[in-house]
């Protein structure tokens, strides 16, 4: 719990309870939420009572609690206030229709990327990606271009990463990732070849602010059987650069 006396403890606890729900744990008891968040059961009970009263949560069987669709309003408030999301969708749809592949825009949030816009042509991952989905930045093409063009915190970021071997292709240590980030900074794009999931290749470029910092990334993901790495670079990269330049105008 933050030690700053100006921080509202009740709000912090409410947000922790909300974030405890996930795709793997969509329904939980008070005891489970208390264990997952470290918040006392009595406090969890008050948080859930408040969320139910406001329409953000409900009790599934008088024991297990679930979030209600109204919780999406919290995220939509952010997305609606971000000009990038409004202009990105038609740009992504145009690319997706032309290539027959899925195209996305994501921003960096801590050590994850968060999808803020997506045009899906087909399901190529076992993970069901959608607006609001999160993936580890270090092992995604969009994450790597975002990290590469925010180099000031690279050392601290590398120190926090757990190098989970998602596939045999996953980079295994900080030295390898540092070298890859340097290559991305030099070339201006990132290709991730079946590191997060076998069969998935993706390429991403940064959406740059006038300050020279990447504020978002745009990518195309393909099934490895349909397109080689060379084809990604030769065919997809130019389209992504055009899209990134167009999106950069809305944040200038």
PDB file of C-alpha atoms in Angstrom:
ATOM      1  CA  UNK A   1       0.000   0.000   0.000  1.00  0.00           C
ATOM      2  CA  UNK A   2       1.465   3.445  -0.904  1.00  0.00           C
ATOM      3  CA  UNK A   3       2.709   5.353   2.157  1.00  0.00           C
ATOM      4  CA  UNK A   4       1.743   8.817   0.890  1.00  0.00           C
ATOM      5  CA  UNK A   5      -0.863  10.193   3.356  1.00  0.00           C
ATOM      6  CA  UNK A   6      -2.665  11.986   0.520  1.00  0.00           C
ATOM      7  CA  UNK A   7      -3.503   8.710  -1.206  1.00  0.00           C
ATOM      8  CA  UNK A   8      -7.003   7.344  -0.576  1.00  0.00           C
ATOM      9  CA  UNK A   9      -6.558   3.854   0.809  1.00  0.00           C
ATOM     10  CA  UNK A  10     -10.142   2.891  -0.008  1.00  0.00           C
ATOM     11  CA  UNK A  11      -9.702   3.843  -3.668  1.00  0.00           C
ATOM     12  CA  UNK A  12      -6.438   1.919  -3.896  1.00  0.00           C
ATOM     13  CA  UNK A  13      -8.127  -1.152  -2.456  1.00  0.00           C
ATOM     14  CA  UNK A  14     -11.060  -0.812  -4.828  1.00  0.00           C
ATOM     15  CA  UNK A  15      -8.766  -0.694  -7.836  1.00  0.00           C
ATOM     16  CA  UNK A  16      -6.766  -3.663  -6.556  1.00  0.00           C
ATOM     17  CA  UNK A  17      -9.935  -5.731  -6.249  1.00  0.00           C
ATOM     18  CA  UNK A  18     -11.051  -4.776  -9.763  1.00  0.00           C
ATOM     19  CA  UNK A  19      -7.656  -5.687 -11.224  1.00  0.00           C
ATOM     20  CA  UNK A  20      -7.662  -9.036  -9.417  1.00  0.00           C
ATOM     21  CA  UNK A  21     -10.316 -10.321 -11.817  1.00  0.00           C
ATOM     22  CA  UNK A  22      -8.907 -11.761 -15.037  1.00  0.00           C
ATOM     23  CA  UNK A  23      -9.673 -14.118 -17.896  1.00  0.00           C
ATOM     24  CA  UNK A  24      -8.397 -17.004 -15.760  1.00  0.00           C
ATOM     25  CA  UNK A  25     -10.245 -15.874 -12.619  1.00  0.00           C
ATOM     26  CA  UNK A  26     -13.472 -14.176 -13.752  1.00  0.00           C
ATOM     27  CA  UNK A  27     -15.384 -15.178 -10.607  1.00  0.00           C
ATOM     28  CA  UNK A  28     -13.942 -15.208  -7.073  1.00  0.00           C
ATOM     29  CA  UNK A  29     -15.055 -15.408  -3.491  1.00  0.00           C
ATOM     30  CA  UNK A  30     -14.204 -12.813  -0.861  1.00  0.00           C
ATOM     31  CA  UNK A  31     -11.604 -15.197   0.564  1.00  0.00           C
ATOM     32  CA  UNK A  32      -9.966 -15.687  -2.838  1.00  0.00           C
ATOM     33  CA  UNK A  33      -9.884 -11.947  -3.516  1.00  0.00           C
ATOM     34  CA  UNK A  34      -8.405 -11.325  -0.086  1.00  0.00           C
ATOM     35  CA  UNK A  35      -5.683 -13.892  -0.696  1.00  0.00           C
ATOM     36  CA  UNK A  36      -4.893 -12.566  -4.181  1.00  0.00           C
ATOM     37  CA  UNK A  37      -4.766  -8.886  -3.192  1.00  0.00           C
ATOM     38  CA  UNK A  38      -3.524  -9.120   0.383  1.00  0.00           C
ATOM     39  CA  UNK A  39      -6.467  -6.986   1.507  1.00  0.00           C
ATOM     40  CA  UNK A  40      -8.331  -8.068   4.675  1.00  0.00           C
ATOM     41  CA  UNK A  41     -11.602  -9.873   4.033  1.00  0.00           C
ATOM     42  CA  UNK A  42     -13.679  -7.198   5.772  1.00  0.00           C
ATOM     43  CA  UNK A  43     -12.219  -4.531   3.475  1.00  0.00           C
ATOM     44  CA  UNK A  44     -12.767  -6.707   0.383  1.00  0.00           C
ATOM     45  CA  UNK A  45     -16.380  -7.176   1.453  1.00  0.00           C
ATOM     46  CA  UNK A  46     -16.894  -3.386   1.664  1.00  0.00           C
ATOM     47  CA  UNK A  47     -15.262  -2.865  -1.729  1.00  0.00           C
ATOM     48  CA  UNK A  48     -17.550  -5.465  -3.329  1.00  0.00           C
ATOM     49  CA  UNK A  49     -20.593  -4.003  -1.613  1.00  0.00           C
ATOM     50  CA  UNK A  50     -19.722  -0.594  -3.104  1.00  0.00           C
ATOM     51  CA  UNK A  51     -19.041  -2.018  -6.572  1.00  0.00           C
ATOM     52  CA  UNK A  52     -22.371  -3.855  -6.506  1.00  0.00           C
ATOM     53  CA  UNK A  53     -24.222  -0.730  -5.401  1.00  0.00           C
ATOM     54  CA  UNK A  54     -22.707   1.199  -8.324  1.00  0.00           C
ATOM     55  CA  UNK A  55     -23.425  -1.545 -10.853  1.00  0.00           C
ATOM     56  CA  UNK A  56     -19.793  -2.513 -11.485  1.00  0.00           C
ATOM     57  CA  UNK A  57     -19.959  -5.989  -9.882  1.00  0.00           C
ATOM     58  CA  UNK A  58     -22.420  -8.639  -8.856  1.00  0.00           C
ATOM     59  CA  UNK A  59     -22.615 -11.910  -6.921  1.00  0.00           C
ATOM     60  CA  UNK A  60     -22.917 -14.935  -9.185  1.00  0.00           C
ATOM     61  CA  UNK A  61     -24.217 -17.360  -6.556  1.00  0.00           C
ATOM     62  CA  UNK A  62     -24.119 -15.274  -3.372  1.00  0.00           C
ATOM     63  CA  UNK A  63     -20.515 -16.391  -2.893  1.00  0.00           C
ATOM     64  CA  UNK A  64     -18.518 -15.764  -6.040  1.00  0.00           C
ATOM     65  CA  UNK A  65     -18.308 -12.235  -7.354  1.00  0.00           C
ATOM     66  CA  UNK A  66     -17.970 -11.141 -10.982  1.00  0.00           C
ATOM     67  CA  UNK A  67     -17.474  -7.828 -12.725  1.00  0.00           C
ATOM     68  CA  UNK A  68     -20.398  -6.493 -14.724  1.00  0.00           C
ATOM     69  CA  UNK A  69     -20.164  -4.962 -18.237  1.00  0.00           C
ATOM     70  CA  UNK A  70     -20.455  -1.482 -16.752  1.00  0.00           C
ATOM     71  CA  UNK A  71     -16.811  -1.813 -15.657  1.00  0.00           C
ATOM     72  CA  UNK A  72     -15.890  -1.266 -19.326  1.00  0.00           C
ATOM     73  CA  UNK A  73     -16.958   2.358 -18.944  1.00  0.00           C
ATOM     74  CA  UNK A  74     -13.779   3.000 -16.970  1.00  0.00           C
ATOM     75  CA  UNK A  75     -11.593   1.924 -19.870  1.00  0.00           C
ATOM     76  CA  UNK A  76     -13.791   3.544 -22.488  1.00  0.00           C
ATOM     77  CA  UNK A  77     -13.357   6.890 -20.746  1.00  0.00           C
ATOM     78  CA  UNK A  78      -9.624   6.630 -21.409  1.00  0.00           C
ATOM     79  CA  UNK A  79      -9.989   5.355 -24.957  1.00  0.00           C
ATOM     80  CA  UNK A  80     -12.541   8.013 -25.824  1.00  0.00           C
ATOM     81  CA  UNK A  81     -10.250  10.762 -24.585  1.00  0.00           C
ATOM     82  CA  UNK A  82      -7.286   9.531 -26.621  1.00  0.00           C
ATOM     83  CA  UNK A  83      -7.394  10.957 -30.168  1.00  0.00           C
ATOM     84  CA  UNK A  84      -5.144   8.175 -31.408  1.00  0.00           C
ATOM     85  CA  UNK A  85      -7.802   5.528 -30.841  1.00  0.00           C
ATOM     86  CA  UNK A  86     -10.376   7.434 -32.851  1.00  0.00           C
ATOM     87  CA  UNK A  87      -8.192   7.819 -35.909  1.00  0.00           C
ATOM     88  CA  UNK A  88      -6.412   4.477 -35.629  1.00  0.00           C
ATOM     89  CA  UNK A  89      -9.374   2.198 -36.298  1.00  0.00           C
ATOM     90  CA  UNK A  90     -10.028   3.192 -39.929  1.00  0.00           C
ATOM     91  CA  UNK A  91      -6.283   3.160 -40.627  1.00  0.00           C
ATOM     92  CA  UNK A  92      -5.971  -0.350 -39.215  1.00  0.00           C
ATOM     93  CA  UNK A  93      -9.046  -1.546 -41.072  1.00  0.00           C
ATOM     94  CA  UNK A  94      -7.633  -0.257 -44.348  1.00  0.00           C
ATOM     95  CA  UNK A  95      -4.357  -2.150 -43.813  1.00  0.00           C
ATOM     96  CA  UNK A  96      -6.116  -5.293 -42.617  1.00  0.00           C
ATOM     97  CA  UNK A  97      -8.459  -5.338 -45.621  1.00  0.00           C
ATOM     98  CA  UNK A  98      -5.590  -4.783 -48.049  1.00  0.00           C
ATOM     99  CA  UNK A  99      -3.355  -7.481 -46.571  1.00  0.00           C
ATOM    100  CA  UNK A 100      -5.920  -9.913 -45.216  1.00  0.00           C
ATOM    101  CA  UNK A 101      -4.024  -9.899 -41.916  1.00  0.00           C
ATOM    102  CA  UNK A 102      -4.663  -8.582 -38.405  1.00  0.00           C
ATOM    103  CA  UNK A 103      -3.359  -5.133 -37.530  1.00  0.00           C
ATOM    104  CA  UNK A 104      -3.140  -3.454 -34.104  1.00  0.00           C
ATOM    105  CA  UNK A 105      -2.055  -0.357 -32.211  1.00  0.00           C
ATOM    106  CA  UNK A 106      -0.751  -0.593 -28.652  1.00  0.00           C
ATOM    107  CA  UNK A 107       0.720   1.683 -25.991  1.00  0.00           C
ATOM    108  CA  UNK A 108       3.179   0.928 -23.209  1.00  0.00           C
ATOM    109  CA  UNK A 109       1.841   0.519 -19.687  1.00  0.00           C
ATOM    110  CA  UNK A 110       4.548  -0.439 -17.234  1.00  0.00           C
ATOM    111  CA  UNK A 111       6.144  -3.625 -18.517  1.00  0.00           C
ATOM    112  CA  UNK A 112       3.160  -4.544 -20.699  1.00  0.00           C
ATOM    113  CA  UNK A 113       1.669  -3.342 -23.928  1.00  0.00           C
ATOM    114  CA  UNK A 114      -2.045  -2.574 -23.982  1.00  0.00           C
ATOM    115  CA  UNK A 115      -4.032  -2.847 -27.206  1.00  0.00           C
ATOM    116  CA  UNK A 116      -5.951   0.384 -27.872  1.00  0.00           C
ATOM    117  CA  UNK A 117      -7.162  -0.380 -31.408  1.00  0.00           C
ATOM    118  CA  UNK A 118      -7.333  -3.534 -33.505  1.00  0.00           C
ATOM    119  CA  UNK A 119      -8.627  -4.766 -36.850  1.00  0.00           C
ATOM    120  CA  UNK A 120      -8.726  -8.548 -36.848  1.00  0.00           C
ATOM    121  CA  UNK A 121      -8.725 -10.491 -40.103  1.00  0.00           C
ATOM    122  CA  UNK A 122      -8.419 -13.945 -38.558  1.00  0.00           C
ATOM    123  CA  UNK A 123      -7.639 -15.694 -35.292  1.00  0.00           C
ATOM    124  CA  UNK A 124      -3.913 -16.502 -35.372  1.00  0.00           C
ATOM    125  CA  UNK A 125      -3.177 -16.743 -31.644  1.00  0.00           C
ATOM    126  CA  UNK A 126      -4.596 -18.974 -28.957  1.00  0.00           C
ATOM    127  CA  UNK A 127      -4.975 -15.735 -26.969  1.00  0.00           C
ATOM    128  CA  UNK A 128      -8.102 -13.825 -27.973  1.00  0.00           C
ATOM    129  CA  UNK A 129      -6.666 -10.352 -28.553  1.00  0.00           C
ATOM    130  CA  UNK A 130      -8.937  -7.333 -28.359  1.00  0.00           C
ATOM    131  CA  UNK A 131      -8.885  -3.705 -27.228  1.00  0.00           C
ATOM    132  CA  UNK A 132      -7.665  -3.750 -23.643  1.00  0.00           C
ATOM    133  CA  UNK A 133      -5.606  -6.960 -24.006  1.00  0.00           C
ATOM    134  CA  UNK A 134      -2.201  -6.919 -22.338  1.00  0.00           C
ATOM    135  CA  UNK A 135       0.973  -8.765 -23.341  1.00  0.00           C
ATOM    136  CA  UNK A 136       4.542  -8.618 -21.983  1.00  0.00           C
ATOM    137  CA  UNK A 137       6.290  -5.809 -23.858  1.00  0.00           C
ATOM    138  CA  UNK A 138       9.700  -7.500 -23.971  1.00  0.00           C
ATOM    139  CA  UNK A 139       8.424 -10.418 -26.053  1.00  0.00           C
ATOM    140  CA  UNK A 140       6.245  -8.580 -28.580  1.00  0.00           C
ATOM    141  CA  UNK A 141       7.139  -6.594 -31.671  1.00  0.00           C
ATOM    142  CA  UNK A 142       5.145  -3.559 -30.540  1.00  0.00           C
ATOM    143  CA  UNK A 143       6.656  -3.705 -27.080  1.00  0.00           C
ATOM    144  CA  UNK A 144      10.177  -3.771 -28.440  1.00  0.00           C
ATOM    145  CA  UNK A 145       9.769  -0.725 -30.645  1.00  0.00           C
ATOM    146  CA  UNK A 146       8.199   1.130 -27.725  1.00  0.00           C
ATOM    147  CA  UNK A 147      11.087   0.150 -25.454  1.00  0.00           C
ATOM    148  CA  UNK A 148      13.677   0.949 -28.129  1.00  0.00           C
ATOM    149  CA  UNK A 149      12.462   4.502 -28.534  1.00  0.00           C
ATOM    150  CA  UNK A 150      12.185   5.093 -24.791  1.00  0.00           C
ATOM    151  CA  UNK A 151      15.783   4.182 -23.970  1.00  0.00           C
ATOM    152  CA  UNK A 152      16.145   6.131 -20.718  1.00  0.00           C
ATOM    153  CA  UNK A 153      14.658   3.372 -18.563  1.00  0.00           C
ATOM    154  CA  UNK A 154      16.146   0.390 -20.408  1.00  0.00           C
ATOM    155  CA  UNK A 155      18.443  -0.793 -17.600  1.00  0.00           C
ATOM    156  CA  UNK A 156      15.681  -0.717 -14.987  1.00  0.00           C
ATOM    157  CA  UNK A 157      13.280  -2.438 -17.375  1.00  0.00           C
ATOM    158  CA  UNK A 158      15.703  -5.248 -18.197  1.00  0.00           C
ATOM    159  CA  UNK A 159      16.227  -5.824 -14.495  1.00  0.00           C
ATOM    160  CA  UNK A 160      12.509  -6.426 -13.958  1.00  0.00           C
ATOM    161  CA  UNK A 161      11.942  -8.908 -16.779  1.00  0.00           C
ATOM    162  CA  UNK A 162      11.380 -12.584 -16.083  1.00  0.00           C
ATOM    163  CA  UNK A 163      12.644 -14.441 -19.131  1.00  0.00           C
ATOM    164  CA  UNK A 164       9.906 -17.017 -19.453  1.00  0.00           C
ATOM    165  CA  UNK A 165      10.562 -19.448 -22.340  1.00  0.00           C
ATOM    166  CA  UNK A 166       7.182 -19.156 -24.051  1.00  0.00           C
ATOM    167  CA  UNK A 167       8.566 -21.092 -27.037  1.00  0.00           C
ATOM    168  CA  UNK A 168      11.987 -22.450 -28.061  1.00  0.00           C
ATOM    169  CA  UNK A 169      12.510 -19.167 -29.969  1.00  0.00           C
ATOM    170  CA  UNK A 170      12.030 -16.858 -26.970  1.00  0.00           C
ATOM    171  CA  UNK A 171      15.019 -14.700 -26.072  1.00  0.00           C
ATOM    172  CA  UNK A 172      16.476 -16.123 -22.885  1.00  0.00           C
ATOM    173  CA  UNK A 173      18.424 -13.329 -21.160  1.00  0.00           C
ATOM    174  CA  UNK A 174      18.892  -9.585 -20.767  1.00  0.00           C
ATOM    175  CA  UNK A 175      22.005  -9.481 -22.963  1.00  0.00           C
ATOM    176  CA  UNK A 176      20.145 -10.969 -25.918  1.00  0.00           C
ATOM    177  CA  UNK A 177      17.213  -8.607 -25.439  1.00  0.00           C
ATOM    178  CA  UNK A 178      19.510  -5.586 -25.106  1.00  0.00           C
ATOM    179  CA  UNK A 179      21.166  -6.491 -28.406  1.00  0.00           C
ATOM    180  CA  UNK A 180      17.767  -6.884 -30.067  1.00  0.00           C
ATOM    181  CA  UNK A 181      16.559  -3.520 -28.726  1.00  0.00           C
ATOM    182  CA  UNK A 182      19.702  -1.899 -30.158  1.00  0.00           C
ATOM    183  CA  UNK A 183      18.963  -3.484 -33.541  1.00  0.00           C
ATOM    184  CA  UNK A 184      15.374  -2.241 -33.419  1.00  0.00           C
ATOM    185  CA  UNK A 185      16.561   1.292 -32.616  1.00  0.00           C
ATOM    186  CA  UNK A 186      18.934   1.143 -35.586  1.00  0.00           C
ATOM    187  CA  UNK A 187      16.470  -0.252 -38.144  1.00  0.00           C
ATOM    188  CA  UNK A 188      13.298   1.397 -36.877  1.00  0.00           C
ATOM    189  CA  UNK A 189      11.215  -1.774 -36.810  1.00  0.00           C
ATOM    190  CA  UNK A 190      10.906  -5.005 -34.827  1.00  0.00           C
ATOM    191  CA  UNK A 191      10.189  -8.521 -36.021  1.00  0.00           C
ATOM    192  CA  UNK A 192       9.263 -11.174 -33.478  1.00  0.00           C
ATOM    193  CA  UNK A 193       9.394 -14.651 -34.972  1.00  0.00           C
ATOM    194  CA  UNK A 194       7.409 -17.196 -32.938  1.00  0.00           C
ATOM    195  CA  UNK A 195       8.799 -16.057 -29.578  1.00  0.00           C
ATOM    196  CA  UNK A 196       5.494 -15.559 -27.791  1.00  0.00           C
ATOM    197  CA  UNK A 197       3.563 -18.296 -29.588  1.00  0.00           C
ATOM    198  CA  UNK A 198       4.623 -20.881 -32.145  1.00  0.00           C
ATOM    199  CA  UNK A 199       3.205 -20.102 -35.561  1.00  0.00           C
ATOM    200  CA  UNK A 200       2.963 -16.345 -34.965  1.00  0.00           C
ATOM    201  CA  UNK A 201       5.184 -13.785 -36.655  1.00  0.00           C
ATOM    202  CA  UNK A 202       4.718 -10.052 -36.280  1.00  0.00           C
ATOM    203  CA  UNK A 203       6.338  -6.822 -37.349  1.00  0.00           C
ATOM    204  CA  UNK A 204       5.897  -3.415 -35.724  1.00  0.00           C
ATOM    205  CA  UNK A 205       7.013   0.179 -36.159  1.00  0.00           C
ATOM    206  CA  UNK A 206       6.759   3.081 -33.701  1.00  0.00           C
ATOM    207  CA  UNK A 207       4.285   5.944 -33.781  1.00  0.00           C
ATOM    208  CA  UNK A 208       6.502   8.872 -32.866  1.00  0.00           C
ATOM    209  CA  UNK A 209       5.744  12.092 -31.032  1.00  0.00           C
ATOM    210  CA  UNK A 210       7.534  15.293 -32.105  1.00  0.00           C
ATOM    211  CA  UNK A 211       9.846  14.823 -29.113  1.00  0.00           C
ATOM    212  CA  UNK A 212      11.275  11.692 -30.702  1.00  0.00           C
ATOM    213  CA  UNK A 213       9.634   9.336 -28.194  1.00  0.00           C
ATOM    214  CA  UNK A 214       7.440   6.447 -29.311  1.00  0.00           C
ATOM    215  CA  UNK A 215       3.970   6.966 -27.853  1.00  0.00           C
ATOM    216  CA  UNK A 216       2.405   3.955 -29.587  1.00  0.00           C
ATOM    217  CA  UNK A 217       3.243   1.150 -31.967  1.00  0.00           C
ATOM    218  CA  UNK A 218       1.445  -0.360 -34.929  1.00  0.00           C
ATOM    219  CA  UNK A 219       1.904  -3.947 -36.050  1.00  0.00           C
ATOM    220  CA  UNK A 220       0.734  -6.706 -38.336  1.00  0.00           C
ATOM    221  CA  UNK A 221       0.635 -10.302 -37.135  1.00  0.00           C
ATOM    222  CA  UNK A 222       0.663 -13.260 -39.518  1.00  0.00           C
ATOM    223  CA  UNK A 223       0.775 -17.014 -39.331  1.00  0.00           C
ATOM    224  CA  UNK A 224       4.316 -18.222 -39.965  1.00  0.00           C
ATOM    225  CA  UNK A 225       3.133 -20.600 -42.680  1.00  0.00           C
ATOM    226  CA  UNK A 226       1.744 -17.702 -44.723  1.00  0.00           C
ATOM    227  CA  UNK A 227       4.624 -15.249 -44.707  1.00  0.00           C
ATOM    228  CA  UNK A 228       8.381 -15.336 -44.160  1.00  0.00           C
ATOM    229  CA  UNK A 229      10.348 -12.824 -42.106  1.00  0.00           C
ATOM    230  CA  UNK A 230      11.779 -11.395 -45.338  1.00  0.00           C
ATOM    231  CA  UNK A 231       8.267 -10.864 -46.701  1.00  0.00           C
ATOM    232  CA  UNK A 232       7.247  -9.110 -43.497  1.00  0.00           C
ATOM    233  CA  UNK A 233      10.099  -6.653 -43.882  1.00  0.00           C
ATOM    234  CA  UNK A 234       9.734  -6.127 -47.626  1.00  0.00           C
ATOM    235  CA  UNK A 235       5.944  -6.120 -48.008  1.00  0.00           C
ATOM    236  CA  UNK A 236       4.461  -5.146 -44.648  1.00  0.00           C
ATOM    237  CA  UNK A 237       6.987  -2.709 -43.235  1.00  0.00           C
ATOM    238  CA  UNK A 238       6.374   0.065 -45.831  1.00  0.00           C
ATOM    239  CA  UNK A 239       2.611  -0.029 -45.176  1.00  0.00           C
ATOM    240  CA  UNK A 240       3.183   0.134 -41.438  1.00  0.00           C
ATOM    241  CA  UNK A 241       5.500   3.120 -41.806  1.00  0.00           C
ATOM    242  CA  UNK A 242       2.854   4.957 -43.814  1.00  0.00           C
ATOM    243  CA  UNK A 243       0.254   4.178 -41.174  1.00  0.00           C
ATOM    244  CA  UNK A 244       2.579   5.255 -38.361  1.00  0.00           C
ATOM    245  CA  UNK A 245       3.290   8.547 -40.100  1.00  0.00           C
ATOM    246  CA  UNK A 246      -0.440   9.154 -40.505  1.00  0.00           C
ATOM    247  CA  UNK A 247      -1.111   8.341 -36.855  1.00  0.00           C
ATOM    248  CA  UNK A 248       1.765  10.553 -35.727  1.00  0.00           C
ATOM    249  CA  UNK A 249      -0.056  13.555 -37.172  1.00  0.00           C
ATOM    250  CA  UNK A 250      -2.866  13.173 -34.646  1.00  0.00           C
ATOM    251  CA  UNK A 251      -0.504  13.435 -31.694  1.00  0.00           C
ATOM    252  CA  UNK A 252       1.609  16.278 -33.045  1.00  0.00           C
TER     253      UNK A 252
END
